[in-house]
Amino acid sequence: MNTLFDKIWDAHVVSTVEDGPTQLYIDRLFCHEVTSPQAFSGMRDRGLKCFRPEKIFCMPDHNIPTLNQDKPIEDPVSRTQVDELKKNATDFGLAYFGMGHKKNGIIHVVGPENGLTLPGMTIVCGDSHTSTHGAMGAIAFGIGTSEVEMVMASQCVLQSRPMTMRITVDGKLSKGVTAKDMALYIISKMTTGGATGYFVEYAGEAVRDLTMEGRLTLCNLSIEMGARGGMIAPDEKTIEYIKGREYAPKGEAWDAAVAYWNTLKSDADAVFDKEITFKAEDIEPMVTYGTNPGMGMGITSSIPAVESVPEAGRISYAKSLEYMGFNAGESILGKKIDYVFLGSCTNGRIEDFRAFAAFVQGKKKAADVVAWLVPGSWGVDQQIREEGLDKILAEAGFELRQPGCSACLAMNEDKVPAGKYAVSTSNRNFEGRQGPGARTILASPLVAAAAAITGEITDPRVLMA
Amino acid sequence: MKEKFNITTSTCVPLPLENVDTDQIIPARFLKATTKEGFGDNLFRDWRFDKQGNPIPSFVLNNPTYSGKILVAGKNFGSGSSREHAAWAVAGYGFRIVVSSFFADIFKNNALNNFVLPVVVSEEFLAELFTSINANPKTEVEVDLPNQTITNKATGNSEHFQINAYKKHCLMNGLDDIDYLLSNKDKIEAWENK
């Protein structure tokens, strides 16, 4: 009568502090350049070595430019941070996939793509979107830098056991509706803090029907409703996806692993602290209109009236709409947009590029739209070229950039100017997220493609008919 | 930052906004530092300063009427990114306590790991606190960690707040988690070998 979460968590408990948190063993620590320097300094200050260096993988992603990766990073501060990760990885004897390395890219894309992320694992990283890896049937969550240092020092973290929630999506998604829309729909219903304190398992026909990459997108966004993480029980699709990847088990180890993975599902009588069900057919292509991912709506809907918001939240709500330049009650269909961003750990995978390319094939990019198409990793870039998607994109007027986090949080040069509107496939529309004053509308790759073609917010289903 | 906690009495800085995300607490462009120092200068940077770097008078941190070691914030404080830089900025600015009706999980952990105490109060208590501070900016609040109570001195109203017993012990004694984990290596090896 255990949930999937219980099974993995219980198998990783080293000890429990009296009246306190659990000491949880961690199978994989991912490090990027932004949230690790102070952890490495802490290790040096204490005179420590990494306890299990072979379980730690480092790659820079946030500061990486999307042009000229063969040259040193121009911004000296970004360059210093990236150089420091390389030095730290070398000094502490850790695997390092540097800028331009064939396995470089966004950590949450590189992990699953290389078989570094496996079912049944506990995975952490100093990055809230670590929740992505839960799609493979792992417990994966974001931690702070002090906790990164804990894992380096002991391969463990101290964590309070979260409550469990199952979100079931029944039925089938409609045409033109993607995993991203499902996630934005769920977050809009749950609100941005609605799953705080919980670890979520996604279930139901619409979830099982998602491809592995769709599942990665769904779990990626779990943090945006406050959940510590999201996870999906591994199945045939998961096992098929992992098979043959570089770090995946081989031979007898593979057979043993598959036998174990097949046990990783919630028991039929498992009890969750909370259960929520949605219907797939209620979901349409989604857009956000505000400054947190919970402020989303169906693309044909209107922005809610201020009166519909509880009183304590009205100051924030009004501030949010003012920042976006939107009015309560209006539709955003037909709104002029300036930038389109395809990429990030949410939607920078090969399927996202396939969907975008299929949509724009035979059409032309709107002349006044700046489009940044940024693969999530060099592995994705290679697939794009092998499948000839780069040529389709070029014919439609789009240019492919080099992999990294890019305009998702604008720590590199890819910043949306103040006041401009960006349709972004990334994960956050916070004030200033894509550059100071930038206005972000979160959407799926299909909505982004439609906006890139027409230059305004457009229902992709109209152009797909 | 490892100043031991006991009873703190202070005036407050009110921020009655909901869903204040860590991108607002410390924007991404300030995350390029490789030490924990200096983040307090850029706490709430884009709400606090204009593009030329001049203080925006309407933002509460620029209003000399309000000061103190306690930040009182709306529901769901610290959502979004896991960046511990947000906790370093809050601590670096001089806040020792953040009061709200709801905190995001990772921020709460990060705050505790940096000896900043997140105090969760009821929505009613929070609303009353904002009213008191609004009526009198010199309103004092007492946070008593040993007894786990928070008191609005203007009204005398008190609430009990929850904190994990282990974390309370750490805060009151200036201990951190790594000290604990390092003392426990035999158990880790035993787990690995089972």
PDB file of N, CA and C in Angstrom, chain A residues 259-316:
ATOM      1  N   ALA A 259      14.053  -5.205 -14.097  1.00  0.00           N
ATOM      2  CA  ALA A 259      13.216  -5.967 -13.156  1.00  0.00           C
ATOM      3  C   ALA A 259      12.846  -5.073 -11.964  1.00  0.00           C
ATOM      4  N   TYR A 260      13.821  -4.295 -11.491  1.00  0.00           N
ATOM      5  CA  TYR A 260      13.549  -3.386 -10.367  1.00  0.00           C
ATOM      6  C   TYR A 260      12.604  -2.262 -10.794  1.00  0.00           C
ATOM      7  N   TRP A 261      12.877  -1.691 -11.954  1.00  0.00           N
ATOM      8  CA  TRP A 261      12.054  -0.568 -12.420  1.00  0.00           C
ATOM      9  C   TRP A 261      10.582  -0.983 -12.554  1.00  0.00           C
ATOM     10  N   ASN A 262      10.374  -2.224 -12.928  1.00  0.00           N
ATOM     11  CA  ASN A 262       8.992  -2.690 -13.098  1.00  0.00           C
ATOM     12  C   ASN A 262       8.220  -2.745 -11.784  1.00  0.00           C
ATOM     13  N   THR A 263       8.937  -2.693 -10.665  1.00  0.00           N
ATOM     14  CA  THR A 263       8.238  -2.678  -9.360  1.00  0.00           C
ATOM     15  C   THR A 263       7.895  -1.253  -8.938  1.00  0.00           C
ATOM     16  N   LEU A 264       8.390  -0.273  -9.680  1.00  0.00           N
ATOM     17  CA  LEU A 264       8.241   1.120  -9.260  1.00  0.00           C
ATOM     18  C   LEU A 264       6.919   1.705  -9.742  1.00  0.00           C
ATOM     19  N   LYS A 265       5.880   1.411  -9.021  1.00  0.00           N
ATOM     20  CA  LYS A 265       4.579   2.024  -9.284  1.00  0.00           C
ATOM     21  C   LYS A 265       3.797   2.058  -7.976  1.00  0.00           C
ATOM     22  N   SER A 266       2.899   3.013  -7.881  1.00  0.00           N
ATOM     23  CA  SER A 266       2.078   3.073  -6.675  1.00  0.00           C
ATOM     24  C   SER A 266       1.192   1.836  -6.601  1.00  0.00           C
ATOM     25  N   ASP A 267       1.108   1.236  -5.412  1.00  0.00           N
ATOM     26  CA  ASP A 267       0.231   0.080  -5.244  1.00  0.00           C
ATOM     27  C   ASP A 267      -1.219   0.501  -5.465  1.00  0.00           C
ATOM     28  N   ALA A 268      -2.041  -0.463  -5.858  1.00  0.00           N
ATOM     29  CA  ALA A 268      -3.440  -0.158  -6.183  1.00  0.00           C
ATOM     30  C   ALA A 268      -4.163   0.486  -4.996  1.00  0.00           C
ATOM     31  N   ASP A 269      -3.771   0.067  -3.770  1.00  0.00           N
ATOM     32  CA  ASP A 269      -4.460   0.615  -2.589  1.00  0.00           C
ATOM     33  C   ASP A 269      -3.629   1.713  -1.899  1.00  0.00           C
ATOM     34  N   ALA A 270      -2.643   2.262  -2.613  1.00  0.00           N
ATOM     35  CA  ALA A 270      -1.799   3.316  -2.017  1.00  0.00           C
ATOM     36  C   ALA A 270      -2.658   4.528  -1.679  1.00  0.00           C
ATOM     37  N   VAL A 271      -2.338   5.154  -0.549  1.00  0.00           N
ATOM     38  CA  VAL A 271      -3.104   6.328  -0.110  1.00  0.00           C
ATOM     39  C   VAL A 271      -2.236   7.574  -0.245  1.00  0.00           C
ATOM     40  N   PHE A 272      -2.756   8.560  -0.960  1.00  0.00           N
ATOM     41  CA  PHE A 272      -2.077   9.842  -1.100  1.00  0.00           C
ATOM     42  C   PHE A 272      -2.701  10.834  -0.114  1.00  0.00           C
ATOM     43  N   ASP A 273      -1.883  11.832   0.296  1.00  0.00           N
ATOM     44  CA  ASP A 273      -2.432  12.848   1.202  1.00  0.00           C
ATOM     45  C   ASP A 273      -3.469  13.701   0.488  1.00  0.00           C
ATOM     46  N   LYS A 274      -3.356  13.787  -0.845  1.00  0.00           N
ATOM     47  CA  LYS A 274      -4.321  14.574  -1.605  1.00  0.00           C
ATOM     48  C   LYS A 274      -4.455  13.984  -3.016  1.00  0.00           C
ATOM     49  N   GLU A 275      -5.663  13.976  -3.533  1.00  0.00           N
ATOM     50  CA  GLU A 275      -5.916  13.454  -4.887  1.00  0.00           C
ATOM     51  C   GLU A 275      -6.685  14.499  -5.677  1.00  0.00           C
ATOM     52  N   ILE A 276      -6.244  14.787  -6.883  1.00  0.00           N
ATOM     53  CA  ILE A 276      -6.929  15.760  -7.730  1.00  0.00           C
ATOM     54  C   ILE A 276      -7.060  15.167  -9.134  1.00  0.00           C
ATOM     55  N   THR A 277      -8.199  15.399  -9.749  1.00  0.00           N
ATOM     56  CA  THR A 277      -8.413  14.854 -11.096  1.00  0.00           C
ATOM     57  C   THR A 277      -8.820  15.955 -12.070  1.00  0.00           C
ATOM     58  N   PHE A 278      -8.256  15.917 -13.252  1.00  0.00           N
ATOM     59  CA  PHE A 278      -8.641  16.836 -14.328  1.00  0.00           C
ATOM     60  C   PHE A 278      -9.046  16.029 -15.557  1.00  0.00           C
ATOM     61  N   LYS A 279      -9.768  16.702 -16.461  1.00  0.00           N
ATOM     62  CA  LYS A 279     -10.163  16.060 -17.722  1.00  0.00           C
ATOM     63  C   LYS A 279      -9.339  16.648 -18.864  1.00  0.00           C
ATOM     64  N   ALA A 280      -8.721  15.792 -19.641  1.00  0.00           N
ATOM     65  CA  ALA A 280      -7.852  16.254 -20.734  1.00  0.00           C
ATOM     66  C   ALA A 280      -8.628  17.098 -21.744  1.00  0.00           C
ATOM     67  N   GLU A 281      -9.890  16.748 -21.973  1.00  0.00           N
ATOM     68  CA  GLU A 281     -10.637  17.471 -23.008  1.00  0.00           C
ATOM     69  C   GLU A 281     -10.984  18.904 -22.609  1.00  0.00           C
ATOM     70  N   ASP A 282     -10.811  19.240 -21.311  1.00  0.00           N
ATOM     71  CA  ASP A 282     -11.053  20.622 -20.870  1.00  0.00           C
ATOM     72  C   ASP A 282      -9.878  21.548 -21.201  1.00  0.00           C
ATOM     73  N   ILE A 283      -8.766  20.940 -21.647  1.00  0.00           N
ATOM     74  CA  ILE A 283      -7.542  21.730 -21.826  1.00  0.00           C
ATOM     75  C   ILE A 283      -7.441  22.228 -23.269  1.00  0.00           C
ATOM     76  N   GLU A 284      -7.207  23.530 -23.438  1.00  0.00           N
ATOM     77  CA  GLU A 284      -6.926  24.071 -24.774  1.00  0.00           C
ATOM     78  C   GLU A 284      -5.523  24.664 -24.752  1.00  0.00           C
ATOM     79  N   PRO A 285      -4.998  25.109 -25.894  1.00  0.00           N
ATOM     80  CA  PRO A 285      -3.683  25.747 -25.853  1.00  0.00           C
ATOM     81  C   PRO A 285      -3.713  26.885 -24.834  1.00  0.00           C
ATOM     82  N   MET A 286      -2.656  26.982 -24.012  1.00  0.00           N
ATOM     83  CA  MET A 286      -2.646  27.909 -22.883  1.00  0.00           C
ATOM     84  C   MET A 286      -1.691  29.076 -23.140  1.00  0.00           C
ATOM     85  N   VAL A 287      -1.990  30.207 -22.531  1.00  0.00           N
ATOM     86  CA  VAL A 287      -1.063  31.344 -22.482  1.00  0.00           C
ATOM     87  C   VAL A 287      -1.129  31.917 -21.074  1.00  0.00           C
ATOM     88  N   THR A 288      -0.032  32.536 -20.636  1.00  0.00           N
ATOM     89  CA  THR A 288      -0.074  33.262 -19.371  1.00  0.00           C
ATOM     90  C   THR A 288      -0.271  34.736 -19.686  1.00  0.00           C
ATOM     91  N   TYR A 289      -0.938  35.431 -18.764  1.00  0.00           N
ATOM     92  CA  TYR A 289      -1.201  36.864 -18.948  1.00  0.00           C
ATOM     93  C   TYR A 289      -0.570  37.687 -17.842  1.00  0.00           C
ATOM     94  N   GLY A 290      -0.027  37.017 -16.810  1.00  0.00           N
ATOM     95  CA  GLY A 290       0.470  37.743 -15.640  1.00  0.00           C
ATOM     96  C   GLY A 290       1.944  37.503 -15.388  1.00  0.00           C
ATOM     97  N   THR A 291       2.352  37.629 -14.138  1.00  0.00           N
ATOM     98  CA  THR A 291       3.772  37.540 -13.820  1.00  0.00           C
ATOM     99  C   THR A 291       4.109  36.377 -12.884  1.00  0.00           C
ATOM    100  N   ASN A 292       3.260  35.366 -12.874  1.00  0.00           N
ATOM    101  CA  ASN A 292       3.690  34.067 -12.348  1.00  0.00           C
ATOM    102  C   ASN A 292       3.003  32.988 -13.176  1.00  0.00           C
ATOM    103  N   PRO A 293       3.588  31.775 -13.181  1.00  0.00           N
ATOM    104  CA  PRO A 293       3.054  30.741 -14.087  1.00  0.00           C
ATOM    105  C   PRO A 293       1.633  30.297 -13.751  1.00  0.00           C
ATOM    106  N   GLY A 294       1.155  30.630 -12.553  1.00  0.00           N
ATOM    107  CA  GLY A 294      -0.219  30.296 -12.198  1.00  0.00           C
ATOM    108  C   GLY A 294      -1.240  31.193 -12.875  1.00  0.00           C
ATOM    109  N   MET A 295      -0.760  32.313 -13.430  1.00  0.00           N
ATOM    110  CA  MET A 295      -1.668  33.252 -14.091  1.00  0.00           C
ATOM    111  C   MET A 295      -1.766  32.893 -15.571  1.00  0.00           C
ATOM    112  N   GLY A 296      -2.400  31.745 -15.826  1.00  0.00           N
ATOM    113  CA  GLY A 296      -2.543  31.251 -17.185  1.00  0.00           C
ATOM    114  C   GLY A 296      -3.998  31.050 -17.531  1.00  0.00           C
ATOM    115  N   MET A 297      -4.282  30.989 -18.844  1.00  0.00           N
ATOM    116  CA  MET A 297      -5.676  30.772 -19.281  1.00  0.00           C
ATOM    117  C   MET A 297      -5.672  30.134 -20.675  1.00  0.00           C
ATOM    118  N   GLY A 298      -6.803  29.567 -21.056  1.00  0.00           N
ATOM    119  CA  GLY A 298      -6.949  29.076 -22.408  1.00  0.00           C
ATOM    120  C   GLY A 298      -6.780  30.240 -23.372  1.00  0.00           C
ATOM    121  N   ILE A 299      -6.201  29.959 -24.537  1.00  0.00           N
ATOM    122  CA  ILE A 299      -5.838  31.042 -25.457  1.00  0.00           C
ATOM    123  C   ILE A 299      -7.052  31.842 -25.953  1.00  0.00           C
ATOM    124  N   THR A 300      -8.236  31.234 -25.909  1.00  0.00           N
ATOM    125  CA  THR A 300      -9.430  31.967 -26.346  1.00  0.00           C
ATOM    126  C   THR A 300     -10.181  32.627 -25.182  1.00  0.00           C
ATOM    127  N   SER A 301      -9.627  32.507 -23.958  1.00  0.00           N
ATOM    128  CA  SER A 301     -10.299  33.087 -22.782  1.00  0.00           C
ATOM    129  C   SER A 301      -9.921  34.551 -22.597  1.00  0.00           C
ATOM    130  N   SER A 302     -10.573  35.178 -21.615  1.00  0.00           N
ATOM    131  CA  SER A 302     -10.263  36.563 -21.281  1.00  0.00           C
ATOM    132  C   SER A 302      -9.589  36.630 -19.917  1.00  0.00           C
ATOM    133  N   ILE A 303      -8.785  37.663 -19.717  1.00  0.00           N
ATOM    134  CA  ILE A 303      -8.084  37.866 -18.446  1.00  0.00           C
ATOM    135  C   ILE A 303      -9.125  38.085 -17.343  1.00  0.00           C
ATOM    136  N   PRO A 304      -9.026  37.354 -16.225  1.00  0.00           N
ATOM    137  CA  PRO A 304     -10.045  37.470 -15.174  1.00  0.00           C
ATOM    138  C   PRO A 304     -10.180  38.886 -14.618  1.00  0.00           C
ATOM    139  N   ALA A 305     -11.384  39.213 -14.161  1.00  0.00           N
ATOM    140  CA  ALA A 305     -11.647  40.515 -13.541  1.00  0.00           C
ATOM    141  C   ALA A 305     -10.957  40.589 -12.183  1.00  0.00           C
ATOM    142  N   VAL A 306     -10.562  41.782 -11.784  1.00  0.00           N
ATOM    143  CA  VAL A 306      -9.887  41.980 -10.494  1.00  0.00           C
ATOM    144  C   VAL A 306     -10.768  41.476  -9.353  1.00  0.00           C
ATOM    145  N   GLU A 307     -12.075  41.665  -9.492  1.00  0.00           N
ATOM    146  CA  GLU A 307     -13.021  41.265  -8.436  1.00  0.00           C
ATOM    147  C   GLU A 307     -13.009  39.752  -8.207  1.00  0.00           C
ATOM    148  N   SER A 308     -12.566  38.989  -9.184  1.00  0.00           N
ATOM    149  CA  SER A 308     -12.567  37.534  -9.019  1.00  0.00           C
ATOM    150  C   SER A 308     -11.385  37.062  -8.177  1.00  0.00           C
ATOM    151  N   VAL A 309     -10.477  37.989  -7.838  1.00  0.00           N
ATOM    152  CA  VAL A 309      -9.289  37.640  -7.055  1.00  0.00           C
ATOM    153  C   VAL A 309      -9.572  37.930  -5.572  1.00  0.00           C
ATOM    154  N   PRO A 310      -9.186  37.006  -4.646  1.00  0.00           N
ATOM    155  CA  PRO A 310      -9.387  37.285  -3.207  1.00  0.00           C
ATOM    156  C   PRO A 310      -8.708  38.600  -2.806  1.00  0.00           C
ATOM    157  N   GLU A 311      -9.309  39.279  -1.848  1.00  0.00           N
ATOM    158  CA  GLU A 311      -8.908  40.653  -1.549  1.00  0.00           C
ATOM    159  C   GLU A 311      -7.424  40.837  -1.237  1.00  0.00           C
ATOM    160  N   ALA A 312      -6.862  39.923  -0.428  1.00  0.00           N
ATOM    161  CA  ALA A 312      -5.453  40.073  -0.032  1.00  0.00           C
ATOM    162  C   ALA A 312      -4.514  40.031  -1.244  1.00  0.00           C
ATOM    163  N   GLY A 313      -4.996  39.460  -2.361  1.00  0.00           N
ATOM    164  CA  GLY A 313      -4.140  39.326  -3.540  1.00  0.00           C
ATOM    165  C   GLY A 313      -4.338  40.398  -4.596  1.00  0.00           C
ATOM    166  N   ARG A 314      -5.235  41.332  -4.350  1.00  0.00           N
ATOM    167  CA  ARG A 314      -5.586  42.289  -5.416  1.00  0.00           C
ATOM    168  C   ARG A 314      -4.480  43.290  -5.746  1.00  0.00           C
ATOM    169  N   ILE A 315      -3.708  43.704  -4.717  1.00  0.00           N
ATOM    170  CA  ILE A 315      -2.606  44.645  -5.008  1.00  0.00           C
ATOM    171  C   ILE A 315      -1.619  43.968  -5.964  1.00  0.00           C
ATOM    172  N   SER A 316      -1.274  42.699  -5.642  1.00  0.00           N
ATOM    173  CA  SER A 316      -0.328  41.965  -6.493  1.00  0.00           C
ATOM    174  C   SER A 316      -0.902  41.757  -7.888  1.00  0.00           C
TER     175      SER A 316
END
